[in-house]
Amino acid sequence: MRETALRRGLFLALLLLGLGLSALTRPMAPRLALALSPLTAPLPALGYRLAQNAKAAWSALRNRQDLYAENRALRARVALLESENRRLALEVARLERALAVRQTQAPGLLAVAPVIGEDLSGLYRRLLLGMGEREGLRAGMPVIAPEGLVGLIVEVGERQALVRTLLDPESQVGVRPEKSPGRGVARGAPPDHLVAEFPPTVKVAPGDLLLTGAPLGLFPDGIPVGRVERVERVQGGLKQRAWVRPAVDLSLLEEVLVLRPL
Amino acid sequence: MTLLALLLTLFLSGFLAVFWPQGAMAPDLFLVLALWYARQRPYYLGLPGAFLLGLCQDLVGYGLLGLHAVGLLAAAYALYAAGRRLALEESLTAPAAFFWAFSAKWLGYFLVAYWLRLAIPPLAPLDLLLEGLFTLPLFLLALRLRAKAP
C-alpha cells in the first residue's frame, strides 16, 4: 500500500515536473533543444549518416543492375537494328540495280529474280531462278544483270526457271563491237569464256567491248556481253575468232533481271 | 548494459529515420527502451529513468522539453500497473500490457498538449495503431532479451 502511494507520488511529482518544464521551456523551444543537442545529436547523426550512405550504396547498386539490364536490352536492340539496316541496304542496292536497268532497258524489265542454284555438272552453265510461271516468267525471256547479259530462260516451272547462260555451250548470242560496225555470233566456251566469230572485215581488237546485236532476235540491242581478250584468224583467214571474257561474273550473281521477250 | 541500450537506441533512431518510409509512423524505440528499463528496475528508478529518456527524446527531436518525458513517464507507470496484475513474460499478456503502456504514452502527450493548449496535430487512429503494431515486436524482443539475461 505504501509502495503504491510512493509510486503514485513519484509519478505525480515527475508529471508535474514535466508539465512545469514544458511550460517553462516552451518559449525557448526549439532553441534550448538546439543548444543542448551536442549532448544527444552525435549518435543519431551517426546513425542517420550511416543509413544515408547505406541507402546511397544500395541505390547505386540497384541503378547499376538497372543499367546492366538496360545495356543488354539496348545491345539486343542495336543488333536488331543493324540486322534490319543490312537488310534495307541490300534492298536499296537491289532496287537501285533494278532502277538502273529500268532506265536503260525500260520498259523491258519484268522481274527481279533471285538466283537459287546453278548447274554443278560442269558441262553446262545454267542458273536456277527462284521465280517461275506464277510470277509471269516464260521461256525465251532474256536475263541480264546490271553489268551485262546473263542468258536466256529455257525452262519454266511453277516456282522456278532455268536460265541458259551465255557461257553454256548451247548458247548463241548475236554480238557487235561497241565502237565499230559488224556483227558476229558468240557461243559459250566453258568454263569462263565465250568465243565470238566475225567476218574478217570486222574490226575487233583485244579490249573491245562486245554488245548484243539483234540479228537472232532474242536479246535487246546494246546489252554488254563481254570484253575481247584475244583475236585469232581461223579457216585460212576466212573468219576471225575472238575470245571474250563475259561482262558478268556468273559465280557472283545473287539475283538477275528478267526482261520481256522481244 | 543500460547505457549501451541507450546508445544503440540513439543510433538506431537516426538510422531508422532514413530507411523508414516517408509519412509512416516509425516504431518508438525510446518507448521500447523506457519499458525495457522499467521492466527490470524498481519504480523509483524506472519512472525517473523513463522521464529522463523522454527528455533525451525531446532533445533528439528538437521539440518541446517535457512532451516525450511525460509520455514515457506515463507509459512506464502504466507498465508497472499492468505488471502487478499480468505476467508480462506470457505471450498473450505482454502485448496487452504493451498496448496499455502505449495508450498511456499518448495520453501523456495529449495531457501536455492540453496543458499548453497546443494545437494537436491531425493524427489518424490508423497511424497510432500502426505505430503500436510496429513497436510491439521490438518490445517483445526486448522482453525476451531481458528474460535471457543472467
mmCIF file of C-alpha atoms in Angstrom:
data_model
loop_
_atom_site.group_PDB
_atom_site.id
_atom_site.type_symbol
_atom_site.label_atom_id
_atom_site.label_comp_id
_atom_site.label_asym_id
_atom_site.label_seq_id
_atom_site.Cartn_x
_atom_site.Cartn_y
_atom_site.Cartn_z
ATOM 1 C CA MET A 1 0.000 0.000 0.000
ATOM 2 C CA ARG A 2 2.808 2.277 0.965
ATOM 3 C CA GLU A 3 4.716 1.358 -2.154
ATOM 4 C CA THR A 4 1.731 2.149 -4.326
ATOM 5 C CA ALA A 5 1.373 5.502 -2.674
ATOM 6 C CA LEU A 6 5.052 6.204 -3.129
ATOM 7 C CA ARG A 7 4.863 5.197 -6.778
ATOM 8 C CA ARG A 8 1.885 7.393 -7.338
ATOM 9 C CA GLY A 9 3.584 10.213 -5.511
ATOM 10 C CA LEU A 10 6.735 9.845 -7.577
ATOM 11 C CA PHE A 11 4.692 9.655 -10.755
ATOM 12 C CA LEU A 12 2.739 12.764 -9.871
ATOM 13 C CA ALA A 13 5.895 14.636 -8.912
ATOM 14 C CA LEU A 14 7.574 13.763 -12.184
ATOM 15 C CA LEU A 15 4.390 14.535 -14.073
ATOM 16 C CA LEU A 16 4.242 17.974 -12.521
ATOM 17 C CA LEU A 17 7.915 18.423 -13.236
ATOM 18 C CA GLY A 18 7.337 17.513 -16.844
ATOM 19 C CA LEU A 19 4.373 19.811 -17.195
ATOM 20 C CA GLY A 20 6.229 22.626 -15.461
ATOM 21 C CA LEU A 21 9.309 22.043 -17.571
ATOM 22 C CA SER A 22 7.300 22.097 -20.739
ATOM 23 C CA ALA A 23 5.542 25.287 -19.680
ATOM 24 C CA LEU A 24 8.778 26.979 -18.639
ATOM 25 C CA THR A 25 10.814 25.990 -21.651
ATOM 26 C CA ARG A 26 8.066 26.460 -24.203
ATOM 27 C CA PRO A 27 9.159 29.994 -25.135
ATOM 28 C CA MET A 28 12.714 28.722 -25.618
ATOM 29 C CA ALA A 29 11.876 25.687 -27.713
ATOM 30 C CA PRO A 30 13.418 24.642 -30.014
ATOM 31 C CA ARG A 31 16.338 26.989 -29.271
ATOM 32 C CA LEU A 32 17.019 25.235 -25.990
ATOM 33 C CA ALA A 33 16.858 21.800 -27.589
ATOM 34 C CA LEU A 34 19.246 23.034 -30.235
ATOM 35 C CA ALA A 35 21.656 24.354 -27.627
ATOM 36 C CA LEU A 36 21.606 21.052 -25.772
ATOM 37 C CA SER A 37 21.727 18.913 -28.875
ATOM 38 C CA PRO A 38 25.507 18.376 -28.770
ATOM 39 C CA LEU A 39 24.754 16.054 -25.878
ATOM 40 C CA THR A 40 22.445 13.830 -27.851
ATOM 41 C CA ALA A 41 22.835 14.621 -31.522
ATOM 42 C CA PRO A 42 26.102 12.854 -32.454
ATOM 43 C CA LEU A 43 24.809 9.312 -32.227
ATOM 44 C CA PRO A 44 21.559 9.846 -34.125
ATOM 45 C CA ALA A 45 23.539 11.880 -36.639
ATOM 46 C CA LEU A 46 25.982 8.992 -36.988
ATOM 47 C CA GLY A 47 23.133 6.564 -37.486
ATOM 48 C CA TYR A 48 21.498 8.930 -39.952
ATOM 49 C CA ARG A 49 24.668 9.352 -41.955
ATOM 50 C CA LEU A 50 25.415 5.642 -41.981
ATOM 51 C CA ALA A 51 21.887 4.911 -43.094
ATOM 52 C CA GLN A 52 22.146 7.517 -45.824
ATOM 53 C CA ASN A 53 25.386 6.000 -47.054
ATOM 54 C CA ALA A 54 23.911 2.523 -46.944
ATOM 55 C CA LYS A 55 20.855 3.733 -48.824
ATOM 56 C CA ALA A 56 23.008 5.507 -51.393
ATOM 57 C CA ALA A 57 25.128 2.384 -51.822
ATOM 58 C CA TRP A 58 22.029 0.267 -52.263
ATOM 59 C CA SER A 59 20.609 2.766 -54.699
ATOM 60 C CA ALA A 60 23.860 2.797 -56.673
ATOM 61 C CA LEU A 61 23.897 -0.986 -56.738
ATOM 62 C CA ARG A 62 20.299 -1.138 -57.888
ATOM 63 C CA ASN A 63 20.931 1.517 -60.529
ATOM 64 C CA ARG A 64 23.895 -0.441 -61.727
ATOM 65 C CA GLN A 65 21.739 -3.513 -62.081
ATOM 66 C CA ASP A 66 19.208 -1.401 -63.968
ATOM 67 C CA LEU A 67 21.969 -0.071 -66.196
ATOM 68 C CA TYR A 68 23.212 -3.577 -66.859
ATOM 69 C CA ALA A 69 19.746 -4.731 -67.860
ATOM 70 C CA GLU A 70 19.204 -1.592 -69.931
ATOM 71 C CA ASN A 71 22.576 -2.066 -71.596
ATOM 72 C CA ARG A 72 21.699 -5.628 -72.517
ATOM 73 C CA ALA A 73 18.339 -4.546 -73.894
ATOM 74 C CA LEU A 74 19.966 -1.769 -75.904
ATOM 75 C CA ARG A 75 22.604 -4.128 -77.261
ATOM 76 C CA ALA A 76 19.902 -6.503 -78.389
ATOM 77 C CA ARG A 77 18.041 -3.607 -79.985
ATOM 78 C CA VAL A 78 21.177 -2.345 -81.723
ATOM 79 C CA ALA A 79 21.837 -5.826 -83.093
ATOM 80 C CA LEU A 80 18.270 -5.981 -84.339
ATOM 81 C CA LEU A 81 18.522 -2.554 -85.942
ATOM 82 C CA GLU A 82 21.860 -3.388 -87.526
ATOM 83 C CA SER A 83 20.365 -6.512 -88.987
ATOM 84 C CA GLU A 84 17.410 -4.505 -90.251
ATOM 85 C CA ASN A 85 19.780 -1.893 -91.632
ATOM 86 C CA ARG A 86 21.749 -4.525 -93.523
ATOM 87 C CA ARG A 87 18.553 -5.950 -94.935
ATOM 88 C CA LEU A 88 17.398 -2.499 -96.005
ATOM 89 C CA ALA A 89 20.779 -1.691 -97.533
ATOM 90 C CA LEU A 90 20.585 -4.856 -99.598
ATOM 91 C CA GLU A 91 17.041 -3.985 -100.594
ATOM 92 C CA VAL A 92 18.108 -0.485 -101.610
ATOM 93 C CA ALA A 93 21.015 -1.866 -103.625
ATOM 94 C CA ARG A 94 18.668 -4.309 -105.337
ATOM 95 C CA LEU A 95 16.201 -1.575 -106.149
ATOM 96 C CA GLU A 96 18.991 0.670 -107.398
ATOM 97 C CA ARG A 97 20.111 -2.059 -109.744
ATOM 98 C CA ALA A 98 16.564 -2.572 -110.903
ATOM 99 C CA LEU A 99 16.196 1.169 -111.409
ATOM 100 C CA ALA A 100 19.415 1.349 -113.394
ATOM 101 C CA VAL A 101 18.223 -1.413 -115.657
ATOM 102 C CA ARG A 102 14.780 0.097 -115.955
ATOM 103 C CA GLN A 103 16.351 3.343 -117.054
ATOM 104 C CA THR A 104 18.377 1.637 -119.761
ATOM 105 C CA GLN A 105 16.085 -1.222 -120.726
ATOM 106 C CA ALA A 106 12.688 0.162 -119.856
ATOM 107 C CA PRO A 107 10.061 -0.869 -120.422
ATOM 108 C CA GLY A 108 11.523 -4.348 -120.839
ATOM 109 C CA LEU A 109 12.044 -5.201 -117.166
ATOM 110 C CA LEU A 110 9.631 -7.832 -115.938
ATOM 111 C CA ALA A 111 11.013 -9.033 -112.625
ATOM 112 C CA VAL A 112 13.971 -9.201 -110.331
ATOM 113 C CA ALA A 113 14.546 -12.859 -109.608
ATOM 114 C CA PRO A 114 16.832 -14.454 -107.034
ATOM 115 C CA VAL A 115 19.413 -16.972 -108.158
ATOM 116 C CA ILE A 116 18.806 -20.064 -106.066
ATOM 117 C CA GLY A 117 21.134 -22.525 -107.750
ATOM 118 C CA GLU A 118 23.322 -23.313 -110.666
ATOM 119 C CA ASP A 119 24.268 -26.279 -112.740
ATOM 120 C CA LEU A 120 27.016 -28.147 -110.982
ATOM 121 C CA SER A 121 27.808 -30.652 -113.715
ATOM 122 C CA GLY A 122 30.467 -28.524 -115.350
ATOM 123 C CA LEU A 123 29.060 -29.424 -118.753
ATOM 124 C CA TYR A 124 26.519 -26.672 -118.866
ATOM 125 C CA ARG A 125 26.433 -23.271 -117.333
ATOM 126 C CA ARG A 126 22.880 -22.825 -116.225
ATOM 127 C CA LEU A 127 21.286 -20.930 -113.403
ATOM 128 C CA LEU A 128 18.167 -21.713 -111.445
ATOM 129 C CA LEU A 129 15.925 -18.766 -110.580
ATOM 130 C CA GLY A 130 13.536 -18.625 -107.634
ATOM 131 C CA MET A 131 10.631 -17.436 -109.757
ATOM 132 C CA GLY A 132 8.527 -19.218 -112.326
ATOM 133 C CA GLU A 133 5.251 -19.230 -114.180
ATOM 134 C CA ARG A 134 3.381 -17.936 -111.192
ATOM 135 C CA GLU A 135 5.392 -14.742 -111.363
ATOM 136 C CA GLY A 136 4.930 -14.430 -115.118
ATOM 137 C CA LEU A 137 8.240 -15.844 -116.322
ATOM 138 C CA ARG A 138 8.228 -17.604 -119.675
ATOM 139 C CA ALA A 139 10.762 -19.430 -121.823
ATOM 140 C CA GLY A 140 12.647 -17.136 -124.174
ATOM 141 C CA MET A 141 12.902 -14.216 -121.786
ATOM 142 C CA PRO A 142 16.301 -12.530 -121.673
ATOM 143 C CA VAL A 143 18.041 -12.448 -118.347
ATOM 144 C CA ILE A 144 20.535 -9.731 -117.535
ATOM 145 C CA ALA A 145 22.447 -8.213 -114.637
ATOM 146 C CA PRO A 146 23.403 -4.557 -114.221
ATOM 147 C CA GLU A 147 26.848 -5.379 -115.643
ATOM 148 C CA GLY A 148 25.580 -7.094 -118.744
ATOM 149 C CA LEU A 149 23.933 -10.093 -120.349
ATOM 150 C CA VAL A 150 23.410 -13.277 -118.333
ATOM 151 C CA GLY A 151 21.472 -15.572 -120.635
ATOM 152 C CA LEU A 152 18.050 -16.772 -121.660
ATOM 153 C CA ILE A 153 15.277 -18.582 -119.825
ATOM 154 C CA VAL A 154 14.868 -22.001 -121.398
ATOM 155 C CA GLU A 155 12.614 -23.861 -118.979
ATOM 156 C CA VAL A 156 9.992 -22.587 -116.568
ATOM 157 C CA GLY A 157 8.352 -24.361 -113.663
ATOM 158 C CA GLU A 158 5.644 -23.093 -111.342
ATOM 159 C CA ARG A 159 8.113 -21.520 -108.969
ATOM 160 C CA GLN A 160 11.451 -21.936 -110.730
ATOM 161 C CA ALA A 161 13.041 -21.084 -114.020
ATOM 162 C CA LEU A 162 16.167 -22.407 -115.721
ATOM 163 C CA VAL A 163 18.494 -19.933 -117.399
ATOM 164 C CA ARG A 164 20.914 -20.945 -120.083
ATOM 165 C CA THR A 165 23.775 -18.560 -119.556
ATOM 166 C CA LEU A 166 25.875 -17.128 -122.323
ATOM 167 C CA LEU A 167 28.719 -19.427 -121.200
ATOM 168 C CA ASP A 168 26.648 -22.510 -121.922
ATOM 169 C CA PRO A 169 27.957 -24.391 -124.975
ATOM 170 C CA GLU A 170 24.439 -24.385 -126.427
ATOM 171 C CA SER A 171 24.173 -20.632 -126.113
ATOM 172 C CA GLN A 172 24.368 -18.373 -129.145
ATOM 173 C CA VAL A 173 24.286 -14.635 -128.885
ATOM 174 C CA GLY A 174 24.397 -12.126 -131.703
ATOM 175 C CA VAL A 175 27.090 -9.591 -130.868
ATOM 176 C CA ARG A 176 28.682 -6.487 -132.323
ATOM 177 C CA PRO A 177 31.692 -4.426 -131.322
ATOM 178 C CA GLU A 178 30.813 -1.327 -129.390
ATOM 179 C CA LYS A 179 32.811 1.127 -131.481
ATOM 180 C CA SER A 180 32.872 -0.384 -134.931
ATOM 181 C CA PRO A 181 30.286 -1.819 -137.323
ATOM 182 C CA GLY A 182 29.876 -5.521 -137.975
ATOM 183 C CA ARG A 183 28.140 -8.489 -136.463
ATOM 184 C CA GLY A 184 29.131 -11.878 -135.211
ATOM 185 C CA VAL A 185 27.887 -14.781 -133.120
ATOM 186 C CA ALA A 186 29.207 -15.637 -129.674
ATOM 187 C CA ARG A 187 28.978 -19.171 -128.314
ATOM 188 C CA GLY A 188 29.680 -20.365 -124.819
ATOM 189 C CA ALA A 189 33.094 -21.864 -124.147
ATOM 190 C CA PRO A 190 33.045 -23.228 -120.600
ATOM 191 C CA PRO A 191 34.251 -22.714 -118.067
ATOM 192 C CA ASP A 192 34.596 -18.966 -118.286
ATOM 193 C CA HIS A 193 34.831 -17.664 -121.851
ATOM 194 C CA LEU A 194 32.838 -17.020 -124.988
ATOM 195 C CA VAL A 195 34.066 -17.492 -128.486
ATOM 196 C CA ALA A 196 32.776 -14.937 -130.981
ATOM 197 C CA GLU A 197 33.259 -15.382 -134.697
ATOM 198 C CA PHE A 198 33.316 -12.405 -137.024
ATOM 199 C CA PRO A 199 33.881 -11.932 -140.711
ATOM 200 C CA PRO A 200 37.454 -10.828 -141.439
ATOM 201 C CA THR A 201 36.280 -7.363 -142.382
ATOM 202 C CA VAL A 202 35.005 -6.526 -138.892
ATOM 203 C CA LYS A 203 37.487 -4.613 -136.830
ATOM 204 C CA VAL A 204 37.864 -6.397 -133.498
ATOM 205 C CA ALA A 205 40.798 -5.964 -131.165
ATOM 206 C CA PRO A 206 41.646 -7.089 -127.640
ATOM 207 C CA GLY A 207 39.972 -4.813 -125.114
ATOM 208 C CA ASP A 208 36.937 -4.098 -127.263
ATOM 209 C CA LEU A 209 33.555 -4.343 -125.598
ATOM 210 C CA LEU A 210 31.014 -6.515 -127.353
ATOM 211 C CA LEU A 211 27.323 -5.693 -127.141
ATOM 212 C CA THR A 212 24.269 -7.664 -128.105
ATOM 213 C CA GLY A 213 23.084 -7.152 -131.622
ATOM 214 C CA ALA A 214 19.629 -8.069 -132.831
ATOM 215 C CA PRO A 215 20.067 -10.485 -135.734
ATOM 216 C CA LEU A 216 18.909 -13.534 -133.808
ATOM 217 C CA GLY A 217 16.060 -11.602 -132.273
ATOM 218 C CA LEU A 218 16.428 -12.966 -128.756
ATOM 219 C CA PHE A 219 18.036 -10.081 -126.883
ATOM 220 C CA PRO A 220 17.546 -6.339 -126.890
ATOM 221 C CA ASP A 221 20.233 -4.411 -128.663
ATOM 222 C CA GLY A 222 23.140 -2.844 -126.811
ATOM 223 C CA ILE A 223 23.492 -5.028 -123.700
ATOM 224 C CA PRO A 224 27.160 -5.595 -122.774
ATOM 225 C CA VAL A 225 28.223 -9.166 -123.382
ATOM 226 C CA GLY A 226 31.921 -9.170 -122.645
ATOM 227 C CA ARG A 227 35.347 -7.823 -123.418
ATOM 228 C CA VAL A 228 37.658 -9.258 -126.091
ATOM 229 C CA GLU A 229 40.825 -10.811 -124.708
ATOM 230 C CA ARG A 230 42.469 -12.086 -127.871
ATOM 231 C CA VAL A 231 41.679 -12.408 -131.558
ATOM 232 C CA GLU A 232 42.858 -15.110 -133.931
ATOM 233 C CA ARG A 233 42.198 -15.847 -137.592
ATOM 234 C CA VAL A 234 40.771 -19.255 -138.475
ATOM 235 C CA GLN A 235 39.812 -21.198 -141.569
ATOM 236 C CA GLY A 236 42.651 -19.789 -143.549
ATOM 237 C CA GLY A 237 41.798 -16.256 -142.754
ATOM 238 C CA LEU A 238 38.139 -16.541 -143.768
ATOM 239 C CA LYS A 239 36.980 -15.823 -140.201
ATOM 240 C CA GLN A 240 38.370 -14.222 -137.124
ATOM 241 C CA ARG A 241 37.696 -15.718 -133.733
ATOM 242 C CA ALA A 242 37.643 -13.565 -130.607
ATOM 243 C CA TRP A 243 37.977 -14.987 -127.109
ATOM 244 C CA VAL A 244 35.741 -12.983 -124.884
ATOM 245 C CA ARG A 245 35.522 -12.737 -121.125
ATOM 246 C CA PRO A 246 31.894 -12.129 -120.122
ATOM 247 C CA ALA A 247 30.954 -8.831 -118.558
ATOM 248 C CA VAL A 248 29.039 -10.603 -115.808
ATOM 249 C CA ASP A 249 30.768 -12.811 -113.272
ATOM 250 C CA LEU A 250 28.168 -15.547 -113.104
ATOM 251 C CA SER A 251 29.569 -17.082 -109.969
ATOM 252 C CA LEU A 252 28.835 -13.914 -108.010
ATOM 253 C CA LEU A 253 25.246 -13.449 -109.109
ATOM 254 C CA GLU A 254 22.659 -13.349 -106.357
ATOM 255 C CA GLU A 255 19.794 -12.006 -108.393
ATOM 256 C CA VAL A 256 19.093 -11.225 -112.016
ATOM 257 C CA LEU A 257 16.709 -9.103 -114.006
ATOM 258 C CA VAL A 258 14.260 -10.778 -116.340
ATOM 259 C CA LEU A 259 13.201 -8.835 -119.430
ATOM 260 C CA ARG A 260 10.178 -9.256 -121.568
ATOM 261 C CA PRO A 261 10.912 -11.220 -124.763
ATOM 262 C CA LEU A 262 11.315 -9.303 -127.965
ATOM 263 C CA MET B 1 24.020 -2.549 -20.359
ATOM 264 C CA THR B 2 21.509 0.256 -19.964
ATOM 265 C CA LEU B 3 23.944 2.802 -21.324
ATOM 266 C CA LEU B 4 24.703 0.574 -24.255
ATOM 267 C CA ALA B 5 20.992 0.205 -24.927
ATOM 268 C CA LEU B 6 20.593 3.987 -24.828
ATOM 269 C CA LEU B 7 23.448 4.493 -27.280
ATOM 270 C CA LEU B 8 22.003 1.841 -29.540
ATOM 271 C CA THR B 9 18.591 3.500 -29.381
ATOM 272 C CA LEU B 10 20.066 6.869 -30.287
ATOM 273 C CA PHE B 11 21.974 5.341 -33.158
ATOM 274 C CA LEU B 12 19.011 3.354 -34.441
ATOM 275 C CA SER B 13 16.685 6.340 -34.237
ATOM 276 C CA GLY B 14 18.931 8.153 -36.721
ATOM 277 C CA PHE B 15 19.310 5.046 -38.842
ATOM 278 C CA LEU B 16 15.596 4.368 -38.967
ATOM 279 C CA ALA B 17 14.806 7.939 -39.993
ATOM 280 C CA VAL B 18 16.416 7.261 -43.361
ATOM 281 C CA PHE B 19 15.055 3.833 -44.110
ATOM 282 C CA TRP B 20 11.551 4.154 -42.745
ATOM 283 C CA PRO B 21 9.012 5.084 -45.451
ATOM 284 C CA GLN B 22 8.163 8.758 -45.583
ATOM 285 C CA GLY B 23 4.867 9.598 -43.945
ATOM 286 C CA ALA B 24 4.558 6.352 -41.997
ATOM 287 C CA MET B 25 4.755 6.273 -38.216
ATOM 288 C CA ALA B 26 8.053 4.717 -37.209
ATOM 289 C CA PRO B 27 8.395 2.412 -34.202
ATOM 290 C CA ASP B 28 9.048 4.295 -30.963
ATOM 291 C CA LEU B 29 12.453 2.989 -29.908
ATOM 292 C CA PHE B 30 12.568 5.235 -26.854
ATOM 293 C CA LEU B 31 9.305 3.748 -25.636
ATOM 294 C CA VAL B 32 10.792 0.278 -26.020
ATOM 295 C CA LEU B 33 13.882 1.324 -24.111
ATOM 296 C CA ALA B 34 11.866 3.005 -21.334
ATOM 297 C CA LEU B 35 9.620 -0.043 -20.897
ATOM 298 C CA TRP B 36 12.579 -2.411 -21.091
ATOM 299 C CA TYR B 37 14.358 -0.389 -18.401
ATOM 300 C CA ALA B 38 11.242 -0.090 -16.257
ATOM 301 C CA ARG B 39 10.629 -3.812 -16.514
ATOM 302 C CA GLN B 40 13.952 -4.675 -14.924
ATOM 303 C CA ARG B 41 14.169 -1.873 -12.358
ATOM 304 C CA PRO B 42 12.041 -0.853 -9.399
ATOM 305 C CA TYR B 43 9.660 2.046 -9.875
ATOM 306 C CA TYR B 44 11.891 4.575 -8.112
ATOM 307 C CA LEU B 45 14.479 4.011 -10.842
ATOM 308 C CA GLY B 46 12.190 3.115 -13.707
ATOM 309 C CA LEU B 47 9.943 6.189 -13.516
ATOM 310 C CA PRO B 48 12.771 8.766 -13.375
ATOM 311 C CA GLY B 49 14.614 6.738 -15.989
ATOM 312 C CA ALA B 50 11.637 6.929 -18.341
ATOM 313 C CA PHE B 51 11.314 10.629 -17.616
ATOM 314 C CA LEU B 52 14.974 11.291 -18.419
ATOM 315 C CA LEU B 53 14.755 9.149 -21.505
ATOM 316 C CA GLY B 54 11.789 11.211 -22.636
ATOM 317 C CA LEU B 55 13.802 14.383 -22.103
ATOM 318 C CA CYS B 56 16.527 12.872 -24.202
ATOM 319 C CA GLN B 57 13.963 12.090 -26.902
ATOM 320 C CA ASP B 58 12.746 15.689 -26.735
ATOM 321 C CA LEU B 59 16.307 16.881 -27.303
ATOM 322 C CA VAL B 60 16.870 14.494 -30.159
ATOM 323 C CA GLY B 61 13.657 15.652 -31.778
ATOM 324 C CA TYR B 62 14.402 19.353 -31.141
ATOM 325 C CA GLY B 63 10.929 19.580 -29.663
ATOM 326 C CA LEU B 64 9.247 20.828 -26.567
ATOM 327 C CA LEU B 65 11.087 19.748 -23.437
ATOM 328 C CA GLY B 66 8.767 17.613 -21.363
ATOM 329 C CA LEU B 67 6.407 16.292 -24.010
ATOM 330 C CA HIS B 68 8.041 12.913 -24.503
ATOM 331 C CA ALA B 69 9.195 12.945 -20.908
ATOM 332 C CA VAL B 70 5.606 12.967 -19.701
ATOM 333 C CA GLY B 71 4.607 10.433 -22.359
ATOM 334 C CA LEU B 72 7.269 7.912 -21.412
ATOM 335 C CA LEU B 73 6.678 8.533 -17.721
ATOM 336 C CA ALA B 74 3.008 7.692 -18.199
ATOM 337 C CA ALA B 75 3.910 4.611 -20.238
ATOM 338 C CA ALA B 76 6.314 3.335 -17.592
ATOM 339 C CA TYR B 77 3.788 3.974 -14.831
ATOM 340 C CA ALA B 78 1.156 2.082 -16.831
ATOM 341 C CA LEU B 79 3.547 -0.825 -17.298
ATOM 342 C CA TYR B 80 4.191 -1.026 -13.564
ATOM 343 C CA ALA B 81 0.443 -1.007 -13.018
ATOM 344 C CA ALA B 82 -0.029 -3.750 -15.598
ATOM 345 C CA GLY B 83 2.867 -5.728 -14.169
ATOM 346 C CA ARG B 84 1.086 -6.000 -10.826
ATOM 347 C CA ARG B 85 -1.862 -7.729 -12.472
ATOM 348 C CA LEU B 86 -0.362 -9.520 -15.507
ATOM 349 C CA ALA B 87 2.529 -11.866 -16.105
ATOM 350 C CA LEU B 88 4.383 -9.928 -18.791
ATOM 351 C CA GLU B 89 6.516 -12.846 -19.941
ATOM 352 C CA GLU B 90 3.491 -14.689 -21.291
ATOM 353 C CA SER B 91 2.720 -14.413 -24.931
ATOM 354 C CA LEU B 92 -0.836 -13.088 -24.589
ATOM 355 C CA THR B 93 -0.454 -10.706 -21.675
ATOM 356 C CA ALA B 94 2.712 -8.997 -22.902
ATOM 357 C CA PRO B 95 1.013 -7.394 -25.926
ATOM 358 C CA ALA B 96 -1.889 -6.318 -23.732
ATOM 359 C CA ALA B 97 0.475 -4.684 -21.260
ATOM 360 C CA PHE B 98 2.323 -3.032 -24.103
ATOM 361 C CA PHE B 99 -0.814 -1.519 -25.605
ATOM 362 C CA TRP B 100 -1.836 -0.355 -22.173
ATOM 363 C CA ALA B 101 1.506 1.438 -21.791
ATOM 364 C CA PHE B 102 1.366 2.652 -25.369
ATOM 365 C CA SER B 103 -2.048 4.208 -24.776
ATOM 366 C CA ALA B 104 -0.718 5.820 -21.604
ATOM 367 C CA LYS B 105 2.130 7.338 -23.570
ATOM 368 C CA TRP B 106 -0.272 9.025 -25.948
ATOM 369 C CA LEU B 107 -2.449 10.065 -23.063
ATOM 370 C CA GLY B 108 0.636 11.770 -21.606
ATOM 371 C CA TYR B 109 1.223 13.552 -24.876
ATOM 372 C CA PHE B 110 -2.357 14.751 -25.023
ATOM 373 C CA LEU B 111 -2.134 15.874 -21.417
ATOM 374 C CA VAL B 112 0.875 18.077 -22.182
ATOM 375 C CA ALA B 113 -0.800 19.348 -25.320
ATOM 376 C CA TYR B 114 -3.874 20.215 -23.331
ATOM 377 C CA TRP B 115 -1.750 21.751 -20.556
ATOM 378 C CA LEU B 116 -0.006 24.033 -23.001
ATOM 379 C CA ARG B 117 -3.057 24.474 -25.172
ATOM 380 C CA LEU B 118 -1.093 23.173 -28.126
ATOM 381 C CA ALA B 119 -2.743 22.563 -31.432
ATOM 382 C CA ILE B 120 -2.968 18.807 -31.664
ATOM 383 C CA PRO B 121 -1.669 17.538 -34.994
ATOM 384 C CA PRO B 122 -4.194 15.712 -37.137
ATOM 385 C CA LEU B 123 -3.388 12.124 -36.247
ATOM 386 C CA ALA B 124 -5.394 9.318 -37.761
ATOM 387 C CA PRO B 125 -6.227 6.432 -35.433
ATOM 388 C CA LEU B 126 -4.730 4.118 -38.026
ATOM 389 C CA ASP B 127 -1.381 5.917 -37.688
ATOM 390 C CA LEU B 128 -1.401 5.408 -33.940
ATOM 391 C CA LEU B 129 -2.340 1.784 -34.354
ATOM 392 C CA LEU B 130 0.437 1.252 -36.894
ATOM 393 C CA GLU B 131 2.995 2.832 -34.605
ATOM 394 C CA GLY B 132 1.884 0.488 -31.858
ATOM 395 C CA LEU B 133 1.996 -2.512 -34.156
ATOM 396 C CA PHE B 134 5.467 -1.608 -35.401
ATOM 397 C CA THR B 135 6.731 -1.058 -31.873
ATOM 398 C CA LEU B 136 5.214 -4.180 -30.355
ATOM 399 C CA PRO B 137 7.667 -6.693 -31.890
ATOM 400 C CA LEU B 138 10.579 -4.648 -30.599
ATOM 401 C CA PHE B 139 9.046 -4.576 -27.140
ATOM 402 C CA LEU B 140 8.562 -8.354 -27.197
ATOM 403 C CA LEU B 141 12.139 -8.761 -28.367
ATOM 404 C CA ALA B 142 13.339 -6.550 -25.531
ATOM 405 C CA LEU B 143 11.368 -8.638 -23.037
ATOM 406 C CA ARG B 144 12.966 -11.796 -24.405
ATOM 407 C CA LEU B 145 16.429 -10.261 -24.112
ATOM 408 C CA ARG B 146 15.701 -9.411 -20.544
ATOM 409 C CA ALA B 147 14.470 -12.927 -19.875
ATOM 410 C CA LYS B 148 17.685 -14.406 -21.279
ATOM 411 C CA ALA B 149 19.966 -12.033 -19.412
ATOM 412 C CA PRO B 150 21.605 -13.651 -16.359
#
